[in-house]
PDB file of C-alpha atoms in Angstrom:
ATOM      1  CA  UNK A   1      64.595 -66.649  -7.771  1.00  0.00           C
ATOM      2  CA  UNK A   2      67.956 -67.483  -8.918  1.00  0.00           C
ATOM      3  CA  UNK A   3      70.730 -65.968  -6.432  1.00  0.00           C
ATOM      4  CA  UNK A   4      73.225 -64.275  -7.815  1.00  0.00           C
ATOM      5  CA  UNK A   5      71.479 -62.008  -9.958  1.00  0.00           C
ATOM      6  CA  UNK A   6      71.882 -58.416  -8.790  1.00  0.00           C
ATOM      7  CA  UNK A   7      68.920 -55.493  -8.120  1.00  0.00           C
ATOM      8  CA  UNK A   8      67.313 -54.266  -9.242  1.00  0.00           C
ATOM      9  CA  UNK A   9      66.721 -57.425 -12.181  1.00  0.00           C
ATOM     10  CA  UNK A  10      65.570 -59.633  -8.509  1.00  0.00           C
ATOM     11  CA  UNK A  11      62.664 -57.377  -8.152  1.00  0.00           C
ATOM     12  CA  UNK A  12      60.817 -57.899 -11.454  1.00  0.00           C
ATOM     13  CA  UNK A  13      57.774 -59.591 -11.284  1.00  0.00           C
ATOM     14  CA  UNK A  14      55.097 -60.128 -13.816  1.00  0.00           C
ATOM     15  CA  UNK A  15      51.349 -58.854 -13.042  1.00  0.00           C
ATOM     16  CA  UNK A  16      48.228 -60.682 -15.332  1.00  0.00           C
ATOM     17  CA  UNK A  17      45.602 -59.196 -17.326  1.00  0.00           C
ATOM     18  CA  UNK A  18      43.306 -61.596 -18.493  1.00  0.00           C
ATOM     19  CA  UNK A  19      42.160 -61.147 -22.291  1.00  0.00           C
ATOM     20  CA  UNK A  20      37.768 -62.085 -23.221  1.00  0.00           C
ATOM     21  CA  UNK A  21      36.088 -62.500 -25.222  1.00  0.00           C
ATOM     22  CA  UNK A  22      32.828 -60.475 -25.175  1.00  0.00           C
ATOM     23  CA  UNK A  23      30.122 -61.210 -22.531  1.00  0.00           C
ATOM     24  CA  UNK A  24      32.050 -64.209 -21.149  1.00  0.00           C
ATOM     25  CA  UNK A  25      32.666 -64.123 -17.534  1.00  0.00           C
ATOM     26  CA  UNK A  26      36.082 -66.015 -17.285  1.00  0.00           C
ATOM     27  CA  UNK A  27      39.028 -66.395 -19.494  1.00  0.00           C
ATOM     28  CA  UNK A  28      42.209 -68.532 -19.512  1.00  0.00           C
ATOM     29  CA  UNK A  29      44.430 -66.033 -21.858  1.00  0.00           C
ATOM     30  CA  UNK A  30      46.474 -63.439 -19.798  1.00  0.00           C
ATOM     31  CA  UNK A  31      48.802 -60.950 -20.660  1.00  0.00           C
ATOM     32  CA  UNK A  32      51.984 -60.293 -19.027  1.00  0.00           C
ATOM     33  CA  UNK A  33      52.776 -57.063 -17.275  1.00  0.00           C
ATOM     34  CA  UNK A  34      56.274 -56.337 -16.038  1.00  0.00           C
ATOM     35  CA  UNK A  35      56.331 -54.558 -12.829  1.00  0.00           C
ATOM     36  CA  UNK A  36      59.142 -53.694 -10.551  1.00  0.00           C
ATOM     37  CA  UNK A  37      58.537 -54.976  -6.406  1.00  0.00           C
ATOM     38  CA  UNK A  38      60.442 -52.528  -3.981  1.00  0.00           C
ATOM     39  CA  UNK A  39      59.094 -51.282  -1.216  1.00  0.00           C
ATOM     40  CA  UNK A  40      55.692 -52.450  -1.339  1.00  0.00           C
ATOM     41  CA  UNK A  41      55.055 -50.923  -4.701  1.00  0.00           C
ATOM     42  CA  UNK A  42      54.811 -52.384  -8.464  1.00  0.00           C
ATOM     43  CA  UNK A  43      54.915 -50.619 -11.210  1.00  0.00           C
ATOM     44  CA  UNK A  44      56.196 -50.643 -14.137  1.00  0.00           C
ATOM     45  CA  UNK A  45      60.149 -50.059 -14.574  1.00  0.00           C
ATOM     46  CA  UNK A  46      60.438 -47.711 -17.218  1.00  0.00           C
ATOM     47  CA  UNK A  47      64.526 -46.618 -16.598  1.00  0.00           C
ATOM     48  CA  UNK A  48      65.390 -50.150 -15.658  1.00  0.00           C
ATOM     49  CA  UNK A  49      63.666 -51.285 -18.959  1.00  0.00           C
ATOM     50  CA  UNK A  50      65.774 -48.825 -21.137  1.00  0.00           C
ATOM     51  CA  UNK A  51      68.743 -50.316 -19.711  1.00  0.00           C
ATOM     52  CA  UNK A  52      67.348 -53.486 -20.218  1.00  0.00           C
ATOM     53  CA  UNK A  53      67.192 -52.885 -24.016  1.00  0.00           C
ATOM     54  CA  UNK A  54      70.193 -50.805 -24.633  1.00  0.00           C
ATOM     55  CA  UNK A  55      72.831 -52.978 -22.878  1.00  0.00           C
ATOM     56  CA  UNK A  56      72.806 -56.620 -23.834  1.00  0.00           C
ATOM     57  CA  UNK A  57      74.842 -58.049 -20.670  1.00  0.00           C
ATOM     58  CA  UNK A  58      71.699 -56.350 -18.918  1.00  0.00           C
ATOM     59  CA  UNK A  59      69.452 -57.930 -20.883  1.00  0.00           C
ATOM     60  CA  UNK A  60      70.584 -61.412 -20.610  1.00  0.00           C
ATOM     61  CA  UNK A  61      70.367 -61.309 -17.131  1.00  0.00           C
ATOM     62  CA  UNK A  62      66.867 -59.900 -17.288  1.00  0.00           C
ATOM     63  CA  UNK A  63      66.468 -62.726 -20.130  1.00  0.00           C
ATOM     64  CA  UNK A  64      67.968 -65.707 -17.811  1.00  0.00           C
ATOM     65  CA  UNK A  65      65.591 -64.294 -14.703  1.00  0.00           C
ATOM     66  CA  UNK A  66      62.391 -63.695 -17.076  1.00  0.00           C
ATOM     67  CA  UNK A  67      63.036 -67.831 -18.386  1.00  0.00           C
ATOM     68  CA  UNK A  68      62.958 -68.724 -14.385  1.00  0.00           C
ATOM     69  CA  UNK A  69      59.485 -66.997 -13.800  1.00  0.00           C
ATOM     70  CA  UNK A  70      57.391 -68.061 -16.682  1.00  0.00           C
ATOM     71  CA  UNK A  71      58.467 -71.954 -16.562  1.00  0.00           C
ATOM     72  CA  UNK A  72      57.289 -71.452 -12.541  1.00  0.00           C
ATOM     73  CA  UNK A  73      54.184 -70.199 -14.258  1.00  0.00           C
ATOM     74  CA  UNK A  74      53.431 -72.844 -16.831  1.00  0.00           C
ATOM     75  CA  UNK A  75      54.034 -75.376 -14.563  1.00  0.00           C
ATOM     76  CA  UNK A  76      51.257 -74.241 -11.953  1.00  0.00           C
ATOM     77  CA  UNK A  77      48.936 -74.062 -14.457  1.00  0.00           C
ATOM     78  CA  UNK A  78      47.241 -74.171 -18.102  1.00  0.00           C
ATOM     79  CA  UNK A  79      46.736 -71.082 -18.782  1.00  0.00           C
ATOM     80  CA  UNK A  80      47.273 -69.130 -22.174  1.00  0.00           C
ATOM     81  CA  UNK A  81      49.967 -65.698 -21.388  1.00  0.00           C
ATOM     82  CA  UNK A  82      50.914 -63.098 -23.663  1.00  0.00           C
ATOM     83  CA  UNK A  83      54.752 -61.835 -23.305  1.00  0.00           C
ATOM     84  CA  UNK A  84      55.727 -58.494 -24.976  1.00  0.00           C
ATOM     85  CA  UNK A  85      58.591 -58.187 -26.586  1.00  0.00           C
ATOM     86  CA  UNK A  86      60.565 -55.031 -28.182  1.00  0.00           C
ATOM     87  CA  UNK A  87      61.998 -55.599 -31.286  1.00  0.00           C
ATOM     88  CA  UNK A  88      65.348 -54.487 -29.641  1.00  0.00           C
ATOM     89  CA  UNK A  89      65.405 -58.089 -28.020  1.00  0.00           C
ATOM     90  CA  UNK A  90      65.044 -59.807 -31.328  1.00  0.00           C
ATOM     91  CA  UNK A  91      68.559 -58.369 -32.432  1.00  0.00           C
ATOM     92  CA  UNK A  92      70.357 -60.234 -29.263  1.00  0.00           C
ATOM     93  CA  UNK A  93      70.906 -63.476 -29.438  1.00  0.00           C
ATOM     94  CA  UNK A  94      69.960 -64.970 -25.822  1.00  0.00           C
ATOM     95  CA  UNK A  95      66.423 -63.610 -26.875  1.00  0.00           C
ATOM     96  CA  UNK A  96      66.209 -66.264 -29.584  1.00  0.00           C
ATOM     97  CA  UNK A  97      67.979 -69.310 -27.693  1.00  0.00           C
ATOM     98  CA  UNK A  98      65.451 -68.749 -24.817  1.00  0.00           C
ATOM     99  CA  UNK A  99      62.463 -68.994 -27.595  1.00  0.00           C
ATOM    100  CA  UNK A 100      64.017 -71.794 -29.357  1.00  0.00           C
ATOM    101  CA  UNK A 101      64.183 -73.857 -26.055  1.00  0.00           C
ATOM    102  CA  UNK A 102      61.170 -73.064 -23.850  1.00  0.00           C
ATOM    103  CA  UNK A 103      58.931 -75.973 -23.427  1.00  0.00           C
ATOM    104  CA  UNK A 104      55.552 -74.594 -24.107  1.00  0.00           C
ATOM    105  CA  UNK A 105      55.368 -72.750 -27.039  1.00  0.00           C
ATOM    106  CA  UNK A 106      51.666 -73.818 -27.730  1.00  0.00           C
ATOM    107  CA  UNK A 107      50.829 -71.575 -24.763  1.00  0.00           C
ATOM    108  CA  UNK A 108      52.836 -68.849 -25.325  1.00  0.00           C
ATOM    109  CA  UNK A 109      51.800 -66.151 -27.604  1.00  0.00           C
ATOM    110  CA  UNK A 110      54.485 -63.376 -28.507  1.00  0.00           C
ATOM    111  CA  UNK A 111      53.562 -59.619 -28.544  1.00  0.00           C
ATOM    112  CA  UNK A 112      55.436 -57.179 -30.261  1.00  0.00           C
ATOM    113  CA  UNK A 113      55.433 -53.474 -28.660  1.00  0.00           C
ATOM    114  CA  UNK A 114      55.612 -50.577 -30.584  1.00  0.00           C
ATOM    115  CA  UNK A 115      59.112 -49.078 -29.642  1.00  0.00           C
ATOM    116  CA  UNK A 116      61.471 -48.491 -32.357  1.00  0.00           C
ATOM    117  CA  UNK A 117      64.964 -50.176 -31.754  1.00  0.00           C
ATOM    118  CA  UNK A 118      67.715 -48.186 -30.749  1.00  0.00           C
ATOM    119  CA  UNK A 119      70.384 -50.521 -32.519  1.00  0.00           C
ATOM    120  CA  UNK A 120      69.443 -52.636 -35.427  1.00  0.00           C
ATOM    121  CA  UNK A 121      71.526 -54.465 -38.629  1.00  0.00           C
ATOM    122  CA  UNK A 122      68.499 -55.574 -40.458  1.00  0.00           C
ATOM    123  CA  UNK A 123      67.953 -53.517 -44.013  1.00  0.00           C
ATOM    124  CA  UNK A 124      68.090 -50.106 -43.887  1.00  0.00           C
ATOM    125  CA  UNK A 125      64.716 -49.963 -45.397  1.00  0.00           C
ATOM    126  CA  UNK A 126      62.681 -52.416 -42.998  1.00  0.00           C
ATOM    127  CA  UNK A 127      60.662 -51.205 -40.072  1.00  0.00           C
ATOM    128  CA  UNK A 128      60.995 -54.323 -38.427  1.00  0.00           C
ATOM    129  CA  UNK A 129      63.372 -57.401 -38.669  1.00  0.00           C
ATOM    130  CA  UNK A 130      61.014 -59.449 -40.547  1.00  0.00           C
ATOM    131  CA  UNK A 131      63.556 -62.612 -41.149  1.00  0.00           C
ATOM    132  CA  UNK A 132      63.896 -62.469 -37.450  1.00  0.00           C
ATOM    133  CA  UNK A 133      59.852 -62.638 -37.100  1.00  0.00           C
ATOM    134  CA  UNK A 134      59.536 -65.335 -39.247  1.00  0.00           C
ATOM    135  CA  UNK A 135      62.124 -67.833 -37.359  1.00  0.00           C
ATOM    136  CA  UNK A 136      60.219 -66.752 -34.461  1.00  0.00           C
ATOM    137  CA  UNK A 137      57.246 -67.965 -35.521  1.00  0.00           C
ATOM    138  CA  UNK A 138      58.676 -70.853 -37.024  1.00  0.00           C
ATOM    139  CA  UNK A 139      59.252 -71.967 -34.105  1.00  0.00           C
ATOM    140  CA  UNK A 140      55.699 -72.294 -33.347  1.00  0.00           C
ATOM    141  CA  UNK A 141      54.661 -69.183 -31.580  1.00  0.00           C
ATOM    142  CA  UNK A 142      51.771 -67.099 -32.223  1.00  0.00           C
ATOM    143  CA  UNK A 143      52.617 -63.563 -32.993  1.00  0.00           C
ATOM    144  CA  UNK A 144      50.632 -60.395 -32.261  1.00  0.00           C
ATOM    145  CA  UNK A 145      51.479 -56.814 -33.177  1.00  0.00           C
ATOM    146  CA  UNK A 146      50.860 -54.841 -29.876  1.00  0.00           C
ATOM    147  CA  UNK A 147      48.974 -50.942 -29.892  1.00  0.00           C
ATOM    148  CA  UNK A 148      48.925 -50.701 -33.377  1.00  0.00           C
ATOM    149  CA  UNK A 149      49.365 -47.401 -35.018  1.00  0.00           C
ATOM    150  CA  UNK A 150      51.898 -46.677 -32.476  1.00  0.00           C
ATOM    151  CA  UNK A 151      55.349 -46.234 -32.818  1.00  0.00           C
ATOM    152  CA  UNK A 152      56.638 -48.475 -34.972  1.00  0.00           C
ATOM    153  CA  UNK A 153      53.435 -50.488 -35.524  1.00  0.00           C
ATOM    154  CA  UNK A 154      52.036 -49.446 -38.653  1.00  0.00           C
ATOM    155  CA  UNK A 155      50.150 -50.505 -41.668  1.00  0.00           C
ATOM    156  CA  UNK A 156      53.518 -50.956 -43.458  1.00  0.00           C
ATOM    157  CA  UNK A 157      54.733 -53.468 -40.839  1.00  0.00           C
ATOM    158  CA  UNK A 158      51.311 -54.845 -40.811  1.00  0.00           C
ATOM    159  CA  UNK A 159      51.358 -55.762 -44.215  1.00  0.00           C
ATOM    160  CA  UNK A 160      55.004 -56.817 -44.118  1.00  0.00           C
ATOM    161  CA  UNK A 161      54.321 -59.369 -41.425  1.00  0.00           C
ATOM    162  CA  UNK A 162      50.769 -60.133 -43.359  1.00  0.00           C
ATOM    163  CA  UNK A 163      51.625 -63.846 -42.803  1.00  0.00           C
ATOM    164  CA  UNK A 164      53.112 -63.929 -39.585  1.00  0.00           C
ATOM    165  CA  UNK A 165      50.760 -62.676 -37.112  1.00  0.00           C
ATOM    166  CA  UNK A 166      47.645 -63.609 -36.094  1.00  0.00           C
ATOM    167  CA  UNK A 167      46.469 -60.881 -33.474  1.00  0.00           C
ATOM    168  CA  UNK A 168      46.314 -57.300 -33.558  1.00  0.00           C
ATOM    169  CA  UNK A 169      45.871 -55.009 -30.117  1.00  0.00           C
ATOM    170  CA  UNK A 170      44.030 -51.763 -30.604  1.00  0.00           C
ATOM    171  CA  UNK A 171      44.373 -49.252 -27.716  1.00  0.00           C
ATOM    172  CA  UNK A 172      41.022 -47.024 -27.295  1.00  0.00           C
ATOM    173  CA  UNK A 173      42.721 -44.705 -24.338  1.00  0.00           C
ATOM    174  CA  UNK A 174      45.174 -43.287 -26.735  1.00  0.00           C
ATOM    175  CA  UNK A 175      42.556 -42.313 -29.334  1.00  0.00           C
ATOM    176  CA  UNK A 176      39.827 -40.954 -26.610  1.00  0.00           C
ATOM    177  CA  UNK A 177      42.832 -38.693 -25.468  1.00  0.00           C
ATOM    178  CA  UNK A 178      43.168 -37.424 -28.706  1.00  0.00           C
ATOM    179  CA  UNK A 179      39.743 -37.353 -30.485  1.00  0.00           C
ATOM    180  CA  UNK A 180      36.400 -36.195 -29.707  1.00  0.00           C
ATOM    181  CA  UNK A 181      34.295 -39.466 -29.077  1.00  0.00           C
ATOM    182  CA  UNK A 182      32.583 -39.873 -32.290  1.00  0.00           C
ATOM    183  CA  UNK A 183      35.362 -39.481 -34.461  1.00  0.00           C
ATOM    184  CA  UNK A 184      37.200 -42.069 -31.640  1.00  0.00           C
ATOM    185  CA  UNK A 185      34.583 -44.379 -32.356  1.00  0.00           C
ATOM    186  CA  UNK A 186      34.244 -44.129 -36.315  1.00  0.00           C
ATOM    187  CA  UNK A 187      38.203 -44.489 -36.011  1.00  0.00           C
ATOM    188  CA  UNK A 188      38.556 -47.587 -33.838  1.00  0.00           C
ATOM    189  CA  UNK A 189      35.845 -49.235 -35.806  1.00  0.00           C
ATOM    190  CA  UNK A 190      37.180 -48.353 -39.142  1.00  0.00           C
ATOM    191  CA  UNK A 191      40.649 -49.944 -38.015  1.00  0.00           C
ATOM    192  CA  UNK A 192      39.419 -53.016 -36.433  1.00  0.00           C
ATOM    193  CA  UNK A 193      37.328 -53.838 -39.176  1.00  0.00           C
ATOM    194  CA  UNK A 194      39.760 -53.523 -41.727  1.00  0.00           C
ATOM    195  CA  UNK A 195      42.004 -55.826 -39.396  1.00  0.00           C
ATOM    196  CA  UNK A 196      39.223 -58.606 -39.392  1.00  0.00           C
ATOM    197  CA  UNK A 197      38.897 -58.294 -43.170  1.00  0.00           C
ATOM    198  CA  UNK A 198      42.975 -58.935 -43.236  1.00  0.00           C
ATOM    199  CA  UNK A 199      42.026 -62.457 -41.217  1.00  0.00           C
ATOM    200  CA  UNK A 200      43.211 -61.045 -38.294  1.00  0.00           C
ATOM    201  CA  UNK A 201      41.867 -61.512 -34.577  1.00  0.00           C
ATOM    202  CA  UNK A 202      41.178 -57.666 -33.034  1.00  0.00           C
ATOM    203  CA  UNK A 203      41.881 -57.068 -29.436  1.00  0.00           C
ATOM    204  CA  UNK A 204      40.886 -53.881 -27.996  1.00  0.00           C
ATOM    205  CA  UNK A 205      42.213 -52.322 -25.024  1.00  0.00           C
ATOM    206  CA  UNK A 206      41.207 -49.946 -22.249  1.00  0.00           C
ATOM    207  CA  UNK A 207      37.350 -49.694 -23.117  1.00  0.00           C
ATOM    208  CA  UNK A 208      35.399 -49.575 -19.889  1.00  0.00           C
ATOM    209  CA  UNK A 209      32.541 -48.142 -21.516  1.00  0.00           C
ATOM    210  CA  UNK A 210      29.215 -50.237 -21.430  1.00  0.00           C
ATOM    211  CA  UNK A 211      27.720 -48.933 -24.167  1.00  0.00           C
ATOM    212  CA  UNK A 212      30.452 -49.145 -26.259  1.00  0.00           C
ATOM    213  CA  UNK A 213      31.487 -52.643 -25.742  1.00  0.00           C
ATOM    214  CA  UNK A 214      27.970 -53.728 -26.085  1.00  0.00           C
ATOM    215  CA  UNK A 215      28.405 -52.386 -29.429  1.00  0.00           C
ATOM    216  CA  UNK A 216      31.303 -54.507 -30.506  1.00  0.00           C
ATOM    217  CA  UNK A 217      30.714 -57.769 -32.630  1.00  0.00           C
ATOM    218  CA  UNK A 218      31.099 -60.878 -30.036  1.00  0.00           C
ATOM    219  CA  UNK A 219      34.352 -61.883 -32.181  1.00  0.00           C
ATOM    220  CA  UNK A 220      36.807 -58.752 -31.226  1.00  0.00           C
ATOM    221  CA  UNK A 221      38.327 -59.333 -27.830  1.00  0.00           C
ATOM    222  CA  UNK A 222      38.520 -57.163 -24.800  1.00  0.00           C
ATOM    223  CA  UNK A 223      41.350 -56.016 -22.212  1.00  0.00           C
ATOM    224  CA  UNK A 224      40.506 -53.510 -19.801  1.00  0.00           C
ATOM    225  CA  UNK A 225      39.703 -52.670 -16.023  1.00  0.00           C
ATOM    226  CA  UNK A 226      36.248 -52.903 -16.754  1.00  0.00           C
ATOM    227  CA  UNK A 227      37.147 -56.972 -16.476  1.00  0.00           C
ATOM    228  CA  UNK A 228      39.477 -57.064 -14.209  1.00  0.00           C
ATOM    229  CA  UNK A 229      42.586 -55.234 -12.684  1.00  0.00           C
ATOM    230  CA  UNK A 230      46.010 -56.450 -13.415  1.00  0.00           C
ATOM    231  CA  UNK A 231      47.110 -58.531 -10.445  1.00  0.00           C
ATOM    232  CA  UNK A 232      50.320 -60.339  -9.338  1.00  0.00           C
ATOM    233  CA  UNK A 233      50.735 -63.950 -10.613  1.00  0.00           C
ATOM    234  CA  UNK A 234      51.184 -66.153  -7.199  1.00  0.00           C
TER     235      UNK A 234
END
């Protein structure tokens, strides 16, 4: 932990999730959860965040301590992580410098939440900063679109970033919230399938059903508690 940089930034920690593909019993893809440490508790820092992403000084500090962690990570091991990223971060520039530098992009895939930035200069008329995308993945990162339908994760920015990504999440507990089960069902199919057809791979999350994910071709990927909890990387 680097000294010097001030609570609550010290605190964050990342959690894992690992990501499977159907029926296998291990996995070596994980996705990265921030959670806050204090007092014995983790969870997930939503008012620190917002500061995070609405005050750049904040956010290069978070940036600088964030670069620290997951180069301690890739060096312990070979695993695969996933690292979310708002689009907000893609319009400051330490954001960019710490892509452009880290060592192991191969291993590294780049997911894009679903939060709408609060400050942007890109075109009026794009949803997302798709220039800004495409340098990203130029530099050799995989790119996934994270909960799609939500916020700012539509079809449009689907099909505007056609070329770019690779992975699409799906998030069942959202639509079971919302729908009765068969129409939940009908819908998640209907989206993921139309996702494959676009060449994409389809991870679904939060499906702790076995019924239901016996159901699911062997190709689309799962993430949920019925796998394994989130736990703290070591």
């Amino acid at each position: 932990m680097k000294s010097g940089t001030p609570f609550p930034i010290k605190d964050l920690i990342f959690f894992k999730q690992g990501i499977y593909n159907l029926h296998e019993s291990e996995t070596h893809e994980y996705e990265l959860l921030l959670r806050c440490e204090a007092e014995g508790l983790c969870a997930f820092p939503s008012q620190l965040f917002y500061k995070i992403m609405t005050d750049e000084r904040i956010h290069k500090l978070y940036i600088d301590h964030i670069e620290e962690l997951l180069n301690d990570y890739f060096e312990q091991d070979q695993n695969i992580y996933c690292l979310n990223l708002d689009y907000q971060e893609l319009f400051y520039e330490e954001t960019l410098v710490f892509l452009k530098k880290f060592k192991y992009k191969d291993r590294l895939k780049i997911e894009f939440t679903e939060r709408i930035p609060v400050r942007r200069n890109n075109a009026y008329e794009e949803l997302v900063p798709v220039n800004i995308i495409k340098a990203v993945k130029q530099m050799g990162y995989s790119i996934a679109l994270d909960d799609f339908l939500s916020g700012v994760n539509t079809f449009e920015t689907l099909y505007a970033l056609d070329e770019l990504i690779s992975r699409v999440k799906i998030s069942w507990v959202g639509f079971k919230r919302i729908l009765p089960s068969k129409e939940a069902h009908k819908l998640l199919f209907s989206l993921a399938h139309i996702i494959s057809e676009l060449g994409k791979e389809v991870v679904i999350e939060g499906v702790e059903e076995q019924a239901l994910l016996d159901s699911f071709p062997k190709e689309w990927k799962q993430q949920s508690y019925y796998y394994e909890l989130p736990r703290k990387i070591k």
